[in-house]
Short mmCIF file of C-alpha atoms in Angstrom, two decimals:
data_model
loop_
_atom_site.label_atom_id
_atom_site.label_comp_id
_atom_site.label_asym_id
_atom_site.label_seq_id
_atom_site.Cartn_x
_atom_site.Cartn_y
_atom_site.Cartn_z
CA UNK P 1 2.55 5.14 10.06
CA UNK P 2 1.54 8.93 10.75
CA UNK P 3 -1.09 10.72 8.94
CA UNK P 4 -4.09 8.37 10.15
CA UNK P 5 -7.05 9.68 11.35
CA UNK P 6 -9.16 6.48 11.57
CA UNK P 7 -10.13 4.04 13.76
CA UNK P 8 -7.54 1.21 13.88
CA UNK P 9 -10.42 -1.24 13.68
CA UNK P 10 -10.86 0.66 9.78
CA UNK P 11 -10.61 -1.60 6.68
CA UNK P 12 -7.12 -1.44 4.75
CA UNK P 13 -6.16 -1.87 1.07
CA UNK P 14 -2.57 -1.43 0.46
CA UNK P 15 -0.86 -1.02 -2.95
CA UNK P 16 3.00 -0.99 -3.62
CA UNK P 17 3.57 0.93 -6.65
CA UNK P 18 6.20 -0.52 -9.23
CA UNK P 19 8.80 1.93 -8.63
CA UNK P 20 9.27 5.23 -5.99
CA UNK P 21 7.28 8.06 -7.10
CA UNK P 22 8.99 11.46 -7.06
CA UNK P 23 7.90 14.39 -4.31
CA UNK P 24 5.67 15.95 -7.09
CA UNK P 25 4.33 12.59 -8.36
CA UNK P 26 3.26 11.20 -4.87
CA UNK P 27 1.83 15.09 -4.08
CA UNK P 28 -0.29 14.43 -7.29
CA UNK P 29 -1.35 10.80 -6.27
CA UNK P 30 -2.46 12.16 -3.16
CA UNK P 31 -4.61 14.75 -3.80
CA UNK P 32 -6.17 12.79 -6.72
CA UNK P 33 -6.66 10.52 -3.82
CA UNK P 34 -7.74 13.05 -1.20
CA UNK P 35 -10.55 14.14 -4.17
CA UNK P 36 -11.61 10.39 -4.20
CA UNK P 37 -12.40 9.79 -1.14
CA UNK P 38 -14.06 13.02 -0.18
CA UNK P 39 -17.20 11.80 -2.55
CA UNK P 40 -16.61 7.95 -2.03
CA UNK P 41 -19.70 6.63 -1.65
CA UNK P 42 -21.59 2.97 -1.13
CA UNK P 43 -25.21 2.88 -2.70
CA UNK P 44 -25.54 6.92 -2.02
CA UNK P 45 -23.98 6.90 1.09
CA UNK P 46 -20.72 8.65 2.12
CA UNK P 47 -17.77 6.46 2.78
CA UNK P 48 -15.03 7.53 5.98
CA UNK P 49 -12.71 7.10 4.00
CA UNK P 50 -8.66 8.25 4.18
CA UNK P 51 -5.78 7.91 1.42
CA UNK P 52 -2.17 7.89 2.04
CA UNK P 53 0.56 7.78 -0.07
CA UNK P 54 3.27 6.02 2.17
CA UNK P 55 6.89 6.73 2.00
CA UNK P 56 6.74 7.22 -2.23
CA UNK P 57 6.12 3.48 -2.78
CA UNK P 58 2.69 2.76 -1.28
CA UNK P 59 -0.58 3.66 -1.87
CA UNK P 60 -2.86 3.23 1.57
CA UNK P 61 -6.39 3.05 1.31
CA UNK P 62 -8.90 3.15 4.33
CA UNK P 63 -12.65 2.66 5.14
CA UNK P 64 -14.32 2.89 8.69
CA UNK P 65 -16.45 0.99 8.55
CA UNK P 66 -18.50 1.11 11.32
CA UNK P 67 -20.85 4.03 9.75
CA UNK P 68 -21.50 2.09 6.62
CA UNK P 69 -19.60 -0.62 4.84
CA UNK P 70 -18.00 -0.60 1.38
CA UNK P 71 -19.94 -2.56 -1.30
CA UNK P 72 -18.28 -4.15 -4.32
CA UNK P 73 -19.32 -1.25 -6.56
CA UNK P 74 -17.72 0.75 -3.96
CA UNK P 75 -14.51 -1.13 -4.46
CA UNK P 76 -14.88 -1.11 -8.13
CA UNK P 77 -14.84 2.80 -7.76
CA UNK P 78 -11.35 2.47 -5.91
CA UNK P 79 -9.85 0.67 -8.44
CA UNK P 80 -10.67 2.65 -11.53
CA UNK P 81 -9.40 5.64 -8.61
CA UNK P 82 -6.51 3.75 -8.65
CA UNK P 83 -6.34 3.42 -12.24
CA UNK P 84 -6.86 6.80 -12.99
CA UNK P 85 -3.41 7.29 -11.44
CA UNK P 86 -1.41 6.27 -14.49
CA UNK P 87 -3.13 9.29 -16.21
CA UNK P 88 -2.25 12.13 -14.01
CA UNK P 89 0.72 13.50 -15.59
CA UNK P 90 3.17 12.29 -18.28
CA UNK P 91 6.17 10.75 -16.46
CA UNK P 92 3.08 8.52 -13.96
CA UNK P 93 2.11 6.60 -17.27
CA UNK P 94 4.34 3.39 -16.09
CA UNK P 95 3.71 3.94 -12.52
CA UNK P 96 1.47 0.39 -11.57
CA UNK P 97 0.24 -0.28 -8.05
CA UNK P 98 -1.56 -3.71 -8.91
CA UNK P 99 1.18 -5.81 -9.26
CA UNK P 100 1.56 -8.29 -6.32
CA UNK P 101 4.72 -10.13 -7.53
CA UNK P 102 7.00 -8.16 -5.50
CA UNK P 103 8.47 -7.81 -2.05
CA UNK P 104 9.17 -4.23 -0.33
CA UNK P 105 12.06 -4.67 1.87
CA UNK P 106 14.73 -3.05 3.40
CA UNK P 107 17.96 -4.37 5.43
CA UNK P 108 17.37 -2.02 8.35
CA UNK P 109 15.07 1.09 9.23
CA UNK P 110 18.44 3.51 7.81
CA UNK P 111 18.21 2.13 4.65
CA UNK P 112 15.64 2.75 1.74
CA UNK P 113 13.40 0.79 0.62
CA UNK P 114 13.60 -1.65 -2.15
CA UNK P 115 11.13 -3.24 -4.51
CA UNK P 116 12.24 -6.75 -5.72
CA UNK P 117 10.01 -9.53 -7.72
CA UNK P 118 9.11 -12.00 -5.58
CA UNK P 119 11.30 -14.63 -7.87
CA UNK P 120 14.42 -12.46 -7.81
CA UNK P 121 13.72 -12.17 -3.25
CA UNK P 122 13.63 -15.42 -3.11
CA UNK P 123 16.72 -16.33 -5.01
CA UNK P 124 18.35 -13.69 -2.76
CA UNK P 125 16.63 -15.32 0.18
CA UNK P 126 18.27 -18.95 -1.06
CA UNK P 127 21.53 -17.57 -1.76
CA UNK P 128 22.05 -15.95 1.68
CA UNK P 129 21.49 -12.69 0.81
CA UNK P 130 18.15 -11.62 2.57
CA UNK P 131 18.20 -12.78 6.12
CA UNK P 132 15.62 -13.11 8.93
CA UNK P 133 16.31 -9.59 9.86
CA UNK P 134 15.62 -8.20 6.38
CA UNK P 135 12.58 -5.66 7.17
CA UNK P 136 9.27 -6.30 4.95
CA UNK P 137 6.09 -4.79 4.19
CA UNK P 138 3.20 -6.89 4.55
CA UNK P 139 0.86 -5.67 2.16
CA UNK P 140 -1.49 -8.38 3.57
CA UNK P 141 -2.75 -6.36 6.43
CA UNK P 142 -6.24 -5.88 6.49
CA UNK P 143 -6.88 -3.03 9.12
CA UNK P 144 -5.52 0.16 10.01
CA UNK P 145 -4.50 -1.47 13.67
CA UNK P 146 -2.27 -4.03 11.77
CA UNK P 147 -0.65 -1.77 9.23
CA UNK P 148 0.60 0.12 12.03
CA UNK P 149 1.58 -2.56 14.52
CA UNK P 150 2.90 -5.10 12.14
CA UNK P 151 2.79 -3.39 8.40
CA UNK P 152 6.94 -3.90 8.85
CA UNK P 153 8.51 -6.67 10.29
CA UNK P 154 11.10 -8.42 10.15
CA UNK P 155 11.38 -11.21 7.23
CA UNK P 156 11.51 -13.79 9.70
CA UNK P 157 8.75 -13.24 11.30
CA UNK P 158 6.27 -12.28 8.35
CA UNK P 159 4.49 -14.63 5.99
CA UNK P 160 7.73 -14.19 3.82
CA UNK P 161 9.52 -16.47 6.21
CA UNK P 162 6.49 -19.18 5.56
CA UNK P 163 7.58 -20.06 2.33
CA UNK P 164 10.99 -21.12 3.41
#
């Protein structure tokens, strides 16, 4: 994951939008994003905050929070940020980066990613179709550190493989 300029040890919120944005759409996304955290603030106080749109499919949000923590209004704010996203231009009005009933995967690091509902992955899973090599994102990460060390792995080794 390149583009970080945070601590590892920084606070992680990661979002798989519904479908791949286009060049232009994840351009837009990210400077709405950039503009979002540059005034981010908890109870008056600036936030160290970065934004990252990830590879067209993910939206990467990230606090430090060693200077001063995010509060729930805080996190409120990033949500109706994230919101807002729907709104920036005409062909973004069905992109969705809230729903968690999907799986990001790939077969190997050539190929491109794919989002699948979690129902649908693990029919393919059953069916012999998705094996333990099958890379995944695992949008559970909750710091910077992990989302680079272990934000892909393989499917056996990820929480995936834990409902099997």
């Amino acid at each position: 994951m390149k583009g970080w300029t945070l601590d590892d040890s920084a606070r992680v919120w990661v979002h798989v939008a519904n479908r791949r944005m286009t060049k232009d759409e994840a351009c837009k996304v990210q400077l709405h994003l950039d503009q979002f955290v540059a005034g981010w603030q908890a109870h008056g106080a600036a936030l160290t905050a970065q934004a990252l749109v990830v590879n067209g499919w993910m939206v990467v949000l990230a606090v430090d929070e060693r200077p001063q923590q995010p509060t729930g209004c805080s996190i409120d704010a990033s949500v109706s940020a994230l919101k807002q996203i729907a709104s920036l231009h005409p062909s973004m009005v069905d992109l969705d980066v809230f729903d968690r009933m999907a799986v990001l995967h790939r077969p190997t690091s050539d190929t491109p990613w794919r989002r699948t509902p979690l129902s649908t992955f693990w029919a393919q899973r059953k069916a012999g179709l998705v094996d333990d090599a099958e890379q995944v994102f695992d949008t559970t990460v909750s710091t910077l550190g992990e989302l680079k060390t272990r934000g892909v792995v393989p499917m056996g080794t990820s929480w995936h493989a834990e409902m099997w």
